[in-house]
Structures are given as structure tokens and as C-alpha cells.
CSV table of C-alpha atoms and ligand atoms in Angstrom, one decimal:
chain,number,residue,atom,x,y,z
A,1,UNK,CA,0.0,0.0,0.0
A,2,UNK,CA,1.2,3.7,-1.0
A,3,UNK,CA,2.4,6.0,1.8
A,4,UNK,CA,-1.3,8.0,3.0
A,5,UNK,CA,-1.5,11.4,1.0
A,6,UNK,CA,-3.9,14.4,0.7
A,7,UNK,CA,-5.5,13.9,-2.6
A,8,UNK,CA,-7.6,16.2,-4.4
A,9,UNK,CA,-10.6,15.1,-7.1
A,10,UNK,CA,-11.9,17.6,-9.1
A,11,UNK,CA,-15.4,16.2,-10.3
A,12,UNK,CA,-15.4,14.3,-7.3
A,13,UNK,CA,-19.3,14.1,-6.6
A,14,UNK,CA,-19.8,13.0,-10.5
A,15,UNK,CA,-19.8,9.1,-11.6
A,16,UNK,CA,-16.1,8.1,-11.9
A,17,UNK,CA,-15.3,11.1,-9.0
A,18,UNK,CA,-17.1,9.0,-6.2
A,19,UNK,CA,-15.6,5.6,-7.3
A,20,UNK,CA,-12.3,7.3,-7.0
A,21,UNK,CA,-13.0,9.2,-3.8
A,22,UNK,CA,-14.2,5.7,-2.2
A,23,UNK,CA,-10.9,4.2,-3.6
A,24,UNK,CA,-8.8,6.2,-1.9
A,25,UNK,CA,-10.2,6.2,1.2
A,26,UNK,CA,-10.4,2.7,1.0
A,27,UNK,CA,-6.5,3.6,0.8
A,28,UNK,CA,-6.3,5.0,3.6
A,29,UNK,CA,-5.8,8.5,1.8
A,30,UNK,CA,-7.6,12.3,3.2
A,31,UNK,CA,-9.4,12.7,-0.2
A,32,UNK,CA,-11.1,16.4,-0.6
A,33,UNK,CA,-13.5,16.2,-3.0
A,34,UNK,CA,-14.5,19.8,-5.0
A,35,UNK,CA,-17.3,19.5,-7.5
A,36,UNK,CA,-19.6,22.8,-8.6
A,37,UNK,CA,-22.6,19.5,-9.1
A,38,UNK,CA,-23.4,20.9,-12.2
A,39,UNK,CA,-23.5,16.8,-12.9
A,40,UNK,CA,-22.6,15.3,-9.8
A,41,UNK,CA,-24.7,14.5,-6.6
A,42,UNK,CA,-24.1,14.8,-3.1
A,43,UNK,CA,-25.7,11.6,-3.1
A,44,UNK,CA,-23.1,10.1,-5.1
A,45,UNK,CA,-20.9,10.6,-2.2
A,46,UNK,CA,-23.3,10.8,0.7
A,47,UNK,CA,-21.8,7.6,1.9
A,48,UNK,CA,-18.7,9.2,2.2
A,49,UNK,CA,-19.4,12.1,4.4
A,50,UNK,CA,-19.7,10.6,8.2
A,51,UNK,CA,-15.7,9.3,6.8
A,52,UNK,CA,-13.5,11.8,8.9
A,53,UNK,CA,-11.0,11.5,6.2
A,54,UNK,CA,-13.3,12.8,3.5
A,55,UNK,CA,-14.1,16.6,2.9
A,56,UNK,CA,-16.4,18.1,0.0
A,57,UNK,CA,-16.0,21.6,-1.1
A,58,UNK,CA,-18.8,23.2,-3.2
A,59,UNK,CA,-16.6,25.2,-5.6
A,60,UNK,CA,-16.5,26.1,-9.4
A,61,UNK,CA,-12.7,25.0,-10.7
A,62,UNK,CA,-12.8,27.6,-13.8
A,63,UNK,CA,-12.0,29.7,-10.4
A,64,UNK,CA,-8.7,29.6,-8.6
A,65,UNK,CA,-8.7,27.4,-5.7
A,66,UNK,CA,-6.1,27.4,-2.8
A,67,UNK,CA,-5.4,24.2,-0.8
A,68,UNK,CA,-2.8,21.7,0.1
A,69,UNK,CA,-2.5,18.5,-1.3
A,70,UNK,CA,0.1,15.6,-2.5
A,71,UNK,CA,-2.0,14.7,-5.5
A,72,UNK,CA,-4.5,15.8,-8.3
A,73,UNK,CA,-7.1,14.4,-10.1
A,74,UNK,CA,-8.8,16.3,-12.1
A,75,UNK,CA,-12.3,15.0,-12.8
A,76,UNK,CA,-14.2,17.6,-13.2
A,77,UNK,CA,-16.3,18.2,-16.5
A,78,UNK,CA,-19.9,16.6,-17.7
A,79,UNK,CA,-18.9,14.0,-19.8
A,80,UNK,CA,-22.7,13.4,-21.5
A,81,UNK,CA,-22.9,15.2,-25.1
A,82,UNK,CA,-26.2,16.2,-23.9
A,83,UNK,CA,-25.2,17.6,-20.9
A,84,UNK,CA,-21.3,19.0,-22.6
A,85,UNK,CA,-23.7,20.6,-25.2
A,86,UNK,CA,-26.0,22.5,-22.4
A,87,UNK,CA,-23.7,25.3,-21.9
A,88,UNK,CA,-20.9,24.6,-24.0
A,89,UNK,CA,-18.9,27.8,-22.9
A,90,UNK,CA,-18.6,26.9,-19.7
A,91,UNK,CA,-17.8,23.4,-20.8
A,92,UNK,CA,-14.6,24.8,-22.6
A,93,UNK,CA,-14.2,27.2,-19.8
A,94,UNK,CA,-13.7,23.9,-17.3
A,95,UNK,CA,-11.4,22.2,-19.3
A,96,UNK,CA,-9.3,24.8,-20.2
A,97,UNK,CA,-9.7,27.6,-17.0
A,98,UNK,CA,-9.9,24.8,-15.1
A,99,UNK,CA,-6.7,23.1,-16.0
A,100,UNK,CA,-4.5,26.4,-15.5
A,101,UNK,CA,-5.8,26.6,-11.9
A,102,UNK,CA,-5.6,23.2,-11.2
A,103,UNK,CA,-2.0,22.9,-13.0
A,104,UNK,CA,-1.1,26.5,-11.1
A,105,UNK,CA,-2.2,24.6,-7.8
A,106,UNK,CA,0.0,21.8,-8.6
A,107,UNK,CA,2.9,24.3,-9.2
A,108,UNK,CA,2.4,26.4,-6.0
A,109,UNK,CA,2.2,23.2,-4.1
A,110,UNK,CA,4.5,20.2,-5.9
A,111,UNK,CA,1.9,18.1,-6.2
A,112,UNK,CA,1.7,15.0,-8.7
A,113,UNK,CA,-1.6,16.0,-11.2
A,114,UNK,CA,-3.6,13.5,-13.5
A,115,UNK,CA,-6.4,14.9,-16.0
A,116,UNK,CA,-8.9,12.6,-17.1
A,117,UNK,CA,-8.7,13.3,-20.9
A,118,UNK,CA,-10.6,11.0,-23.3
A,119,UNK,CA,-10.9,9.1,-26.7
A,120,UNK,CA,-12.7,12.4,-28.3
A,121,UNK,CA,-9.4,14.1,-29.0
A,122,UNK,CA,-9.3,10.8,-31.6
A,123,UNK,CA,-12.5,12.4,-32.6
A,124,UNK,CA,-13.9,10.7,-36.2
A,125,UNK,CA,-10.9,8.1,-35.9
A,126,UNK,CA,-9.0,7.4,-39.2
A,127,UNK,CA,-6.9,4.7,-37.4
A,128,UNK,CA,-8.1,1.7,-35.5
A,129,UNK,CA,-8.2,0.7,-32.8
A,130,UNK,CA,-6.5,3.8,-31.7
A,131,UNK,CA,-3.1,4.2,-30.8
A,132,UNK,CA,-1.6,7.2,-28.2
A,133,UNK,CA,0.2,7.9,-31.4
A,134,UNK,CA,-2.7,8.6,-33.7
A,135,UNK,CA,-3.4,12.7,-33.5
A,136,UNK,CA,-6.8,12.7,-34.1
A,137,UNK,CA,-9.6,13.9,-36.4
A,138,UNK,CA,-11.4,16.7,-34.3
A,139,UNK,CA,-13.8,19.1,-36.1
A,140,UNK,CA,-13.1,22.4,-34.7
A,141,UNK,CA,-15.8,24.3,-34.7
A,142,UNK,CA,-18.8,21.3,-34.1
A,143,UNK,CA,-20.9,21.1,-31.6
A,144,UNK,CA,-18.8,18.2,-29.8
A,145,UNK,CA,-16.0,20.9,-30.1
A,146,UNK,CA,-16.2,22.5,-26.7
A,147,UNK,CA,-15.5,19.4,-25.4
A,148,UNK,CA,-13.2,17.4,-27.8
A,149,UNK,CA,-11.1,21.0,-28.1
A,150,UNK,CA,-11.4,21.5,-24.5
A,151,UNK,CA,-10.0,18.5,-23.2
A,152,UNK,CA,-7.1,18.7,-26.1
A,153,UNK,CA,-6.4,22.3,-25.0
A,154,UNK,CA,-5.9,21.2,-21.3
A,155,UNK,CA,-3.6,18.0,-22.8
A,156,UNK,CA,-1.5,20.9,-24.0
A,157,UNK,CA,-1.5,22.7,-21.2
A,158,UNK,CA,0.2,19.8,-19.0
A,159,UNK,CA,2.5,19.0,-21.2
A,160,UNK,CA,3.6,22.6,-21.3
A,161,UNK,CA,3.3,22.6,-17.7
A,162,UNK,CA,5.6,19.4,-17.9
A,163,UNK,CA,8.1,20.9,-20.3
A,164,UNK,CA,8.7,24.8,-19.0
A,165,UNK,CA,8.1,23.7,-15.2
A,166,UNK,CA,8.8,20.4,-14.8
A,167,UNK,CA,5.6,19.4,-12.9
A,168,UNK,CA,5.0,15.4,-12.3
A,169,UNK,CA,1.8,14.9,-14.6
A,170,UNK,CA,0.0,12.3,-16.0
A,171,UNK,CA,-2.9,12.3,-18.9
A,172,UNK,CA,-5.0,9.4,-19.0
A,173,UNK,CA,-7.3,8.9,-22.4
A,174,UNK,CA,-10.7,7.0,-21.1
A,175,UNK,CA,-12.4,5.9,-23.2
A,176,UNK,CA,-16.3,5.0,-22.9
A,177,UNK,CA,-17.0,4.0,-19.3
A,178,UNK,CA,-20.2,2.5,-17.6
A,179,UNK,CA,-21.8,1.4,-14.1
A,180,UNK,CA,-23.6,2.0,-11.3
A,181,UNK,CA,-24.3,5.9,-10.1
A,182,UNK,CA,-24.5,7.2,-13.7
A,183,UNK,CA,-27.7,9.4,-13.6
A,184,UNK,CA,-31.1,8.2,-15.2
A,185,UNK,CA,-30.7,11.3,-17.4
A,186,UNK,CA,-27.5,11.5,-17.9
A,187,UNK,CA,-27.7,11.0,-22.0
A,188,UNK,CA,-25.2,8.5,-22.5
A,189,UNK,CA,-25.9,5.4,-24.3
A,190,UNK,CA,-25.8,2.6,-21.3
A,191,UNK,CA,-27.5,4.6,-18.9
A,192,UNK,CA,-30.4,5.7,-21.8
A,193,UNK,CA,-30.6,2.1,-23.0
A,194,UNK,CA,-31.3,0.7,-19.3
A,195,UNK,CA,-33.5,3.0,-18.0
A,196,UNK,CA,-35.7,2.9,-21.3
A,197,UNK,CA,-35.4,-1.1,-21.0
A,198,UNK,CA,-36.8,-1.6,-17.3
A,199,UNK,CA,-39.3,0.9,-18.3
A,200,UNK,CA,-40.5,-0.8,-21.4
A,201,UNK,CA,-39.9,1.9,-23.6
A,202,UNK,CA,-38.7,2.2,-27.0
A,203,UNK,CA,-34.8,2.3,-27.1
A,204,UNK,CA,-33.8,5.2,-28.6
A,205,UNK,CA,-30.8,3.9,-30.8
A,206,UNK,CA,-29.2,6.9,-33.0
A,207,UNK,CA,-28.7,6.8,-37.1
A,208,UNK,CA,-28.4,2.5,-38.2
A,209,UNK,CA,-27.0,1.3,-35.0
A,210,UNK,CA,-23.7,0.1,-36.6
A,211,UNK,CA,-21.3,2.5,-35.4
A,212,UNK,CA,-19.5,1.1,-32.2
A,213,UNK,CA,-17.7,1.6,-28.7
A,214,UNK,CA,-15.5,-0.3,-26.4
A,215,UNK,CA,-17.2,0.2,-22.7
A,216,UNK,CA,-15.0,-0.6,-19.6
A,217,UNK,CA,-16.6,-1.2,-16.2
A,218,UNK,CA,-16.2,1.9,-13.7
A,219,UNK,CA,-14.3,-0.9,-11.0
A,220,UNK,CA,-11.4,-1.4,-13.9
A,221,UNK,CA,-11.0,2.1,-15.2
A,222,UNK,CA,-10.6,3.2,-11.8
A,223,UNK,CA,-8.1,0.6,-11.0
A,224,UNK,CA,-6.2,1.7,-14.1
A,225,UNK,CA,-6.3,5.3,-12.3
A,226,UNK,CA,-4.7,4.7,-9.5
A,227,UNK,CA,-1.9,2.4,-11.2
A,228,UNK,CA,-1.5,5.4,-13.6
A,229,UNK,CA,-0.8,8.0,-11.0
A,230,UNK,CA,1.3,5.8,-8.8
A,231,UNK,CA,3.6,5.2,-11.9
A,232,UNK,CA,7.4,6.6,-11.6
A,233,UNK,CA,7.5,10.4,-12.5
A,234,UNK,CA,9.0,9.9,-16.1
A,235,UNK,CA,5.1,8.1,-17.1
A,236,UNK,CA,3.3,11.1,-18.4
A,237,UNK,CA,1.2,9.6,-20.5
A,238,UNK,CA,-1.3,10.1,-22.7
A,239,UNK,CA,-2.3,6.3,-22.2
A,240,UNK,CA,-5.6,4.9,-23.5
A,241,UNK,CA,-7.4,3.6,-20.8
A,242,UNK,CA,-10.4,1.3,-21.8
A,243,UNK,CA,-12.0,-1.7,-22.8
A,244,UNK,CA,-10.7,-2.9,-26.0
A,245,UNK,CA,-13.6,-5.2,-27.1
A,246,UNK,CA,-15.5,-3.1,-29.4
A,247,UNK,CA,-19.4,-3.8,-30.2
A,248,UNK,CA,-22.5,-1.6,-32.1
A,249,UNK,CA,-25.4,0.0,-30.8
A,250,UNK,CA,-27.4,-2.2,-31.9
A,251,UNK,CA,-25.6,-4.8,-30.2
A,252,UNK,CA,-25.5,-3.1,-27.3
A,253,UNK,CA,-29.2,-2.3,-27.4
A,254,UNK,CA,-30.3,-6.7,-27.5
A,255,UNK,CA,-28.1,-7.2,-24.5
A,256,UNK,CA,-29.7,-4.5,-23.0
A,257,UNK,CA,-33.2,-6.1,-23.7
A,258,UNK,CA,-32.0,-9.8,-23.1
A,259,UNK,CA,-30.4,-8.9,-19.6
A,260,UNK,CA,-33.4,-7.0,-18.3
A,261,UNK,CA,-36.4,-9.5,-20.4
A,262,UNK,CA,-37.7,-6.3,-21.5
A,263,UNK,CA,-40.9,-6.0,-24.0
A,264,UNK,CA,-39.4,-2.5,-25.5
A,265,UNK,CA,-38.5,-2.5,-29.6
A,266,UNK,CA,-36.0,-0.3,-31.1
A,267,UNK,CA,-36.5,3.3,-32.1
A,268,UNK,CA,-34.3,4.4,-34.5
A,269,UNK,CA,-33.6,8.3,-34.4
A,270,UNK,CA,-31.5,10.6,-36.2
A,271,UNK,CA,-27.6,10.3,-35.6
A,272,UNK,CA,-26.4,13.6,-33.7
A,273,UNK,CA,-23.6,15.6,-35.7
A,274,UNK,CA,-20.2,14.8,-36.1
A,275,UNK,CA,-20.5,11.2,-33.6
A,276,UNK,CA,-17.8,9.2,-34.3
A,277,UNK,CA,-18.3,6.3,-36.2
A,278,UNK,CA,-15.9,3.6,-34.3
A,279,UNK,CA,-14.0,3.5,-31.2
A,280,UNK,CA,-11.9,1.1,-29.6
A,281,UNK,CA,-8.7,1.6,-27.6
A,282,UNK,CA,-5.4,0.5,-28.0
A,283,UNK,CA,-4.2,-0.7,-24.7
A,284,UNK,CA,-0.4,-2.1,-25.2
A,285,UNK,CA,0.5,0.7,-23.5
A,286,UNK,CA,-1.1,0.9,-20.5
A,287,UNK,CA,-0.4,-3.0,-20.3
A,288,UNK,CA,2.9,-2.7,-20.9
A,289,UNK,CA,3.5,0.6,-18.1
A,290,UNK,CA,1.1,-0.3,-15.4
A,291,UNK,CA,0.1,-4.0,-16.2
A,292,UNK,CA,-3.3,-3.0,-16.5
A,293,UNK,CA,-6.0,-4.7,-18.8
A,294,UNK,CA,-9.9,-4.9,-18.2
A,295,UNK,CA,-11.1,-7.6,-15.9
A,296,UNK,CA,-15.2,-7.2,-16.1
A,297,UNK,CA,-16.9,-8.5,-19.3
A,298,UNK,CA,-20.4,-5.9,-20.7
A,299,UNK,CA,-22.4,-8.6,-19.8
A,300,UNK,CA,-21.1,-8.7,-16.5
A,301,UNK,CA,-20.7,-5.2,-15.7
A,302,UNK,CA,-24.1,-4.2,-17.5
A,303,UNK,CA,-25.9,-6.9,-15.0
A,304,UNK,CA,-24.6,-5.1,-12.3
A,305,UNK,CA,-25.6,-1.2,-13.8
A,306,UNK,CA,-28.8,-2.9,-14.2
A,307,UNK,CA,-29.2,-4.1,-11.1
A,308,UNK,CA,-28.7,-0.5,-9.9
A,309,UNK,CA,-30.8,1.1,-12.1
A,310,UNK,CA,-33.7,-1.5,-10.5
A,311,UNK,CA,-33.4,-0.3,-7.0
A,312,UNK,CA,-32.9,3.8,-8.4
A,313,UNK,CA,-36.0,3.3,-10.2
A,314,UNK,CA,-38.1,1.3,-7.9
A,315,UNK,CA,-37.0,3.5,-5.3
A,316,UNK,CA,-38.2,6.9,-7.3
A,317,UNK,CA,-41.2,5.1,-7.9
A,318,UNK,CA,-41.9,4.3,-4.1
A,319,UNK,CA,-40.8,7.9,-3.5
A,320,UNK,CA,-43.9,9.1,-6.1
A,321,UNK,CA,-46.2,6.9,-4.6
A,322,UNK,CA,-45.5,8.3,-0.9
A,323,UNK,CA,-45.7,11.8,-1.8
A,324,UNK,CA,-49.2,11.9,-3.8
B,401,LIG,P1,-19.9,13.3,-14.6
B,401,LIG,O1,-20.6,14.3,-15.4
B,401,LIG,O2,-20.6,12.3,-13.9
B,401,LIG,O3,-18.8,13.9,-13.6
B,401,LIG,C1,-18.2,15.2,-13.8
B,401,LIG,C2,-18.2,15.9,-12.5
B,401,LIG,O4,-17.6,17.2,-12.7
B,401,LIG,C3,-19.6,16.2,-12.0
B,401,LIG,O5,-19.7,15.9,-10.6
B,401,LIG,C4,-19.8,17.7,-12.2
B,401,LIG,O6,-20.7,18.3,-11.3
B,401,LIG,C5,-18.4,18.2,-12.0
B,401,LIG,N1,-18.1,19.5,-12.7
B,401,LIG,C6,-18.4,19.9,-14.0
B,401,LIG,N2,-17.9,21.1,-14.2
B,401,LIG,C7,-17.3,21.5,-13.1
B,401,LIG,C8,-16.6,22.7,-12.7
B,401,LIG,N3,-16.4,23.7,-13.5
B,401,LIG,N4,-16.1,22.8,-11.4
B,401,LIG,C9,-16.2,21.7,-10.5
B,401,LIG,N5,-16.9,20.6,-10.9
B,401,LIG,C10,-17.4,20.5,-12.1
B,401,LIG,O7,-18.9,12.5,-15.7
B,401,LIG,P2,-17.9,11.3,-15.5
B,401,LIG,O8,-18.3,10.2,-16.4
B,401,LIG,O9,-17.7,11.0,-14.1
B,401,LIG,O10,-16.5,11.9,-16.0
B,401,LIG,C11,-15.5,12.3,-15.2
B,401,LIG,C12,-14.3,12.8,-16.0
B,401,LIG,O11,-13.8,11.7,-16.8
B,401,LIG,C13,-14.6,13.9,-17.0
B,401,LIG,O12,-13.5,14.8,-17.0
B,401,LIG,C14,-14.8,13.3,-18.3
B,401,LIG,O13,-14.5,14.1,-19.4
B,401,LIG,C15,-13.8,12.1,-18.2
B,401,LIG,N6,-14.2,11.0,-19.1
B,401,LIG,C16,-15.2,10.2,-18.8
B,401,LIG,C17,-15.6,9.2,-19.6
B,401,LIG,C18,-16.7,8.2,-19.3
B,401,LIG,O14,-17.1,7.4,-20.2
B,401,LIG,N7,-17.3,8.2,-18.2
B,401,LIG,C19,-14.9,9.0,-20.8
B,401,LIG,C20,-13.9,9.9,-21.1
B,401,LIG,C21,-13.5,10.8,-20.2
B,402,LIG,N1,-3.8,28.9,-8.9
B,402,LIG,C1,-4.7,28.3,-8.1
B,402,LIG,N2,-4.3,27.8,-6.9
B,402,LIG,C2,-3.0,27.9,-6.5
B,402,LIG,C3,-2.1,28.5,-7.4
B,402,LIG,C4,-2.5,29.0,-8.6
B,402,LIG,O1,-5.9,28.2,-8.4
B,402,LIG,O2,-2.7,27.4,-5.5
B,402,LIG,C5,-4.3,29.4,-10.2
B,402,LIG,C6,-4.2,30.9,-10.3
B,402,LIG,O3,-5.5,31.4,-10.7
B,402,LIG,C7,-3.3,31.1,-11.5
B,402,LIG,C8,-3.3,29.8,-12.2
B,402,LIG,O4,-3.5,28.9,-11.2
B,402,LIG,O5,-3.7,32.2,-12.3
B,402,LIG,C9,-2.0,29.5,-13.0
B,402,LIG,O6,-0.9,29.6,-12.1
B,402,LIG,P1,0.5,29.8,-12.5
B,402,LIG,O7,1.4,29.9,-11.3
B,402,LIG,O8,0.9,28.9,-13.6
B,402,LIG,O9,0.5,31.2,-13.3
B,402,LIG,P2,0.2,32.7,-12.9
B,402,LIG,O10,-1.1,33.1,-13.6
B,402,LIG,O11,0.1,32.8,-11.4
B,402,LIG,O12,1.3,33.4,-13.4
B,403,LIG,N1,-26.5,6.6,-28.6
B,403,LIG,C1,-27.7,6.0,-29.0
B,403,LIG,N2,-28.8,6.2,-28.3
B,403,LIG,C2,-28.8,6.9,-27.2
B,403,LIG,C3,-27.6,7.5,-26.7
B,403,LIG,C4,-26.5,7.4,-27.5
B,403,LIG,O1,-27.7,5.3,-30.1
B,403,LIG,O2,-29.9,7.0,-26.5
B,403,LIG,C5,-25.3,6.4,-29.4
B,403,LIG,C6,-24.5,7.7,-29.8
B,403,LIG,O3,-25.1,8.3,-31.0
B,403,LIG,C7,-23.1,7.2,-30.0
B,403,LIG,C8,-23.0,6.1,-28.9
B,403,LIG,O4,-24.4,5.7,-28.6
B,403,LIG,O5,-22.9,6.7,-31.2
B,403,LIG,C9,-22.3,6.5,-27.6
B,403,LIG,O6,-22.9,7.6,-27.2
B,403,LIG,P1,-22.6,8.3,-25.8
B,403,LIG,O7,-23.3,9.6,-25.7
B,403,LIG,O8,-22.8,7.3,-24.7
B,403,LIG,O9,-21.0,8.6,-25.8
B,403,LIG,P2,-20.0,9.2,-26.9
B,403,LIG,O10,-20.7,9.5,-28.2
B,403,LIG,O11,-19.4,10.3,-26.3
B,403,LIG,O12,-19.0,8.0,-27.1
């Protein structure tokens, strides 16, 4: 086990924040969570709270913050198109903003920093699977820019960070991750397909259905996390981290109905602008730096975010029920 740190997540109250937060206390770490829940949940973290080792700051990172800390990781940005698209300045304001404070803070105070970047700065991929090599074919000026340019923007800045100041970062590229806490509205394809599933309704899958993604469980991705940051200062990164087995929406979608014995048919809507057409990480780096590969199969880790979604929805319904 590592030495017992303060460790900052940004974004800590959102879906992979409160896995990581519960990680590292599990750790034995002080973990201060700061999250403006423009996403997140307290109750994502409420679990946490009575944990004298866990703080929670309400605070907007596009704004300088001031505290002391060992590590960084920073979280924090919606990660839905739907809700990336909402306010789309603000989204580029987070990564970008948000990365100079947060890469300041790590200045000021030595600290070790990690940003969660992502498989959109591949955008539309040429290559695949995709390699940490591959640069990327990114439409500037769509609306998936704010985020895709964003979270390159903030890529740059660490490394810039790295080369004129020598601070200890590391960039991980996640790709498309799943599981429990994700938020019945959150937009994304799992958590659209379950809820609609359970609830018999039509699931809503975009343009033919043929164009793909490579989903990791929440449990590995975070795993791959931690190894990153604990990795010897001269591992920077970028490194994919995901789940390289690669299937379509449609696919995706008769799981979906064959895991929860639903009665709902497929709706097929229009496909959203500029959406990527394939994705699937390249992982022989990660595998080869941390010895990391993906332990938990979809069907496995979908029974699970299923099984979640049940007692969230059963739950809201009893809620309804009590209150008329
Ligand atoms: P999420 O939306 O559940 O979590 C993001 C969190 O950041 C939320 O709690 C939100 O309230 C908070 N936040 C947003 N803007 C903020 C700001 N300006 N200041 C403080 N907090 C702010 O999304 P997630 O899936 O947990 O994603 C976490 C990170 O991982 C994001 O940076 C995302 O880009 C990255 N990522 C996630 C995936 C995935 O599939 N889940 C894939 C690639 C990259
Ligand atoms: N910053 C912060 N917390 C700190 C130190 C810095 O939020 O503990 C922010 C501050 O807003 C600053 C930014 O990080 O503008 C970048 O810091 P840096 O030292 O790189 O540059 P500066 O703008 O101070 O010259
Ligand atoms: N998608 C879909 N139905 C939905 C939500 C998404 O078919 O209800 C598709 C979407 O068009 C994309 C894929 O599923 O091709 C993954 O979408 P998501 O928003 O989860 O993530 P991203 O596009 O950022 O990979």
C-alpha cells in the first residue's frame, strides 16, 4: 500500500469522482472532493461524508482554488454530449480555466496532477483501434468541439506545464465507461438504454446502430487510475485507458433487452452531428506501463448497472407513490 496522501478530485461528486473518492479512502488516503454539481450528486458521495477522512467543497474550478494537497485528479467536466452541449462555454471554460488553476495549484504546491482526458481528441478516428500515437480527427468548430477541443487544450497545457516547469503529470485517455451511479438522465448510451429497457420503452438507438464503442466497467477504469498515478514520474502519458472489445449500438441495445427480459423494440432516431463512427482503444501501453488490462466483461458489468438502475427506479417510484 502507498504512503497515506492528501489527494484532491476535481469532479469528485460526479460518476467516476465517487468511485475514486471511495478508492482512496479505502486507501487509507484524506481525499477532498470539489465538485460545482453541475452533474454530480451529493448523493453520489453521501456515503462518504460521516468518513473523517473525506471533505467536500462546493466550488467552481474555472475559479482559482487554494489548498494543500500531494495529488490531483482532475475530474471535473460533464462528460454526456447532452449535458457537454447545455452550456458549452462553460464546458470549454472547465477544461481549459480549469486546467491552469488546477496545474497552477500543482505548481504552487508540488503536487503530482492526472487529468482525465478522453478518446474524443481521436474524434472521427481514421486509425483503428487507436493508438496514443494517432493525432486525431477533431472538427473544430462542431458542436462536440467545446468538449473534444477543450479536453485537447488542457492535454496541452500539462505538457507545457511538464516541459517549462517540470511538474510530475500524468494524462489518461478513457475511453467510454459504464456502471452504477450514472444518472437516469444523464444522455449516455448505457444509462439511456437501461432505463428505457426496465421501463419498457422504445430504445432510442441513433442513425443504423452500426457504429461502435469499447465500454470498460467503472471498477477497472478506476483501477487503471490509481496504477497510472502511482507510476514513476518519467510516465506522463497520454495512455488509452479502456476496454478494447468493441461492439455496435445495436448490439449493445439486444443485450440491453436480453439482460433485463424487457418487451421494448427499437426506435431508431437521427444520428447527432459529427459522432464518431468507431472506437476502440489501443491498450499495449497501459499493459505494458502499469500491467493493467480490463477484468469485467459488458455482460457482467451491464448486470450489475442494471441491477442499480432497479433499485434507483423502484426507489423513485416508491418515493412518487408516498408523496401523492
Ligand atoms: P460526470 O458528469 O458524472 O462527472 C463530472 C463531474 O464534474 C460532476 O460531478 C460535475 O458536477 C463536475 N463538474 C463539472 N464542471 C465542473 C466545474 N467547472 N467545477 C467543478 N466541478 C465540475 O462525468 P464522469 O463520467 O464521471 O466523467 C469524469 C471525467 O472523466 C470527466 O472529465 C470526463 O471528461 C472524463 N471521461 C469520462 C468518460 C466516461 O465514459 N465516463 C470517458 C472519457 C473521459
Ligand atoms: N492557482 C490556483 N491555486 C494555486 C495556485 C494557482 O488556483 O494554489 C491558479 C491561479 O489562478 C493562477 C493559475 O492557477 O492564475 C495558474 O498559475 P501559474 O502559477 O501557472 O500562473 P500565474 O497566472 O500565477 O502566473
Ligand atoms: N446513442 C444511441 N442512443 C442513445 C444515446 C447514444 O444510439 O440513446 C449512441 C450515440 O449516437 C453514440 C453512442 O451511442 O454513437 C455512444 O454515445 P454516448 O453519448 O454514450 O457517448 P460518446 O458518443 O461520447 O461516445
Amino acid at each position: 500500500m502507498r504512503q497515506a496522501k492528501r489527494i484532491l478530485v476535481t469532479g469528485g461528486a460526479g460518476f467516476l469522482g465517487s468511485f475514486l473518492c471511495e478508492r482512496l479512502l479505502q486507501e487509507k488516503h484524506e481525499v477532498i472532493c470539489v465538485d460545482n454539481f453541475f452533474t454530480g450528486r451529493r448523493g453520489n458521495v453521501a456515503h462518504l461524508l460521516d468518513d473523517k477522512s473525506f471533505e467536500i467543497i462546493r466550488h467552481d474550478i474555472t475559479f482559482p482554488l487554494y489548498v494543500e494537497v500531494d495529488e490531483i485528479y482532475n475530474l471535473a467536466c460533464p462528460a454526456s454530449p447532452v449535458h457537454y452541449q447545455f452550456d458549452p462555454v462553460q464546458t470549454t471554460k472547465t477544461s481549459v480555466h480549469g486546467a491552469i488553476n488546477m496545474l497552477g495549484l500543482a505548481k504552487r504546491v508540488g503536487a503530482r496532477i492526472l487529468q482525465a482526458s478522453t478518446s474524443e481528441v481521436y474524434g472521427d478516428p481514421e486509425i483503428h483501434p487507436q493508438p496514443e500515437g494517432y493525432w486525431g480527427k477533431v472538427n473544430p468548430i462542431g458542436p462536440r468541439s467545446c468538449y473534444d477541443e477543450g479536453k485537447r487544450c488542457a492535454e496541452t497545457l500539462f505538457f507545457d506545464y511538464w516541459r517549462q516547469h517540470s511538474l510530475r503529470i500524468k494524462v489518461a485517455r478513457i475511453f467510454n465507461t459504464y456502471g452504477p451511479r450514472m444518472q437516469a438522465d444523464d444522455g449516455r448510451v448505457v444509462s439511456n438504454f437501461i432505463v428505457q429497457a426496465l421501463q419498457n420503452k422504445p430504445i432510442t438507438v441513433y442513425g443504423n446502430g452500426e457504429q461502435t464503442r469499447s465500454f470498460c466497467y467503472v471498477d477497472d477504469l478506476i483501477g487503471g487510475l490509481v496504477g497510472l498515478m502511482g507510476t514513476k514520474d518519467e510516465v506522463t502519458g497520454p495512455i488509452n485507458l479502456g476496454n478494447p472489445v468493441e461492439f455496435t449500438m445495436l448490439e449493445l441495445a439486444n443485450l440491453v433487452i436480453e439482460l433485463t427480459g424487457s418487451r421494448s423494440k427499437i426506435k431508431f432516431l437521427p444520428l447527432p452531428a459529427d459522432d464518431p463512427r468507431q472506437r476502440r482503444p489501443d491498450i499495449g501501453l497501459a499493459t505494458r506501463e502499469l500491467g493493467w488490462k480490463p477484468k469485467v466483461q459488458l455482460r457482467e458489468g451491464l448486470a450489475r448497472t442494471v441491477a442499480h438502475f432497479e433499485d434507483r427506479l423502484s426507489l423513485c417510484a416508491s418515493q412518487s407513490v408516498a408523496a401523492e
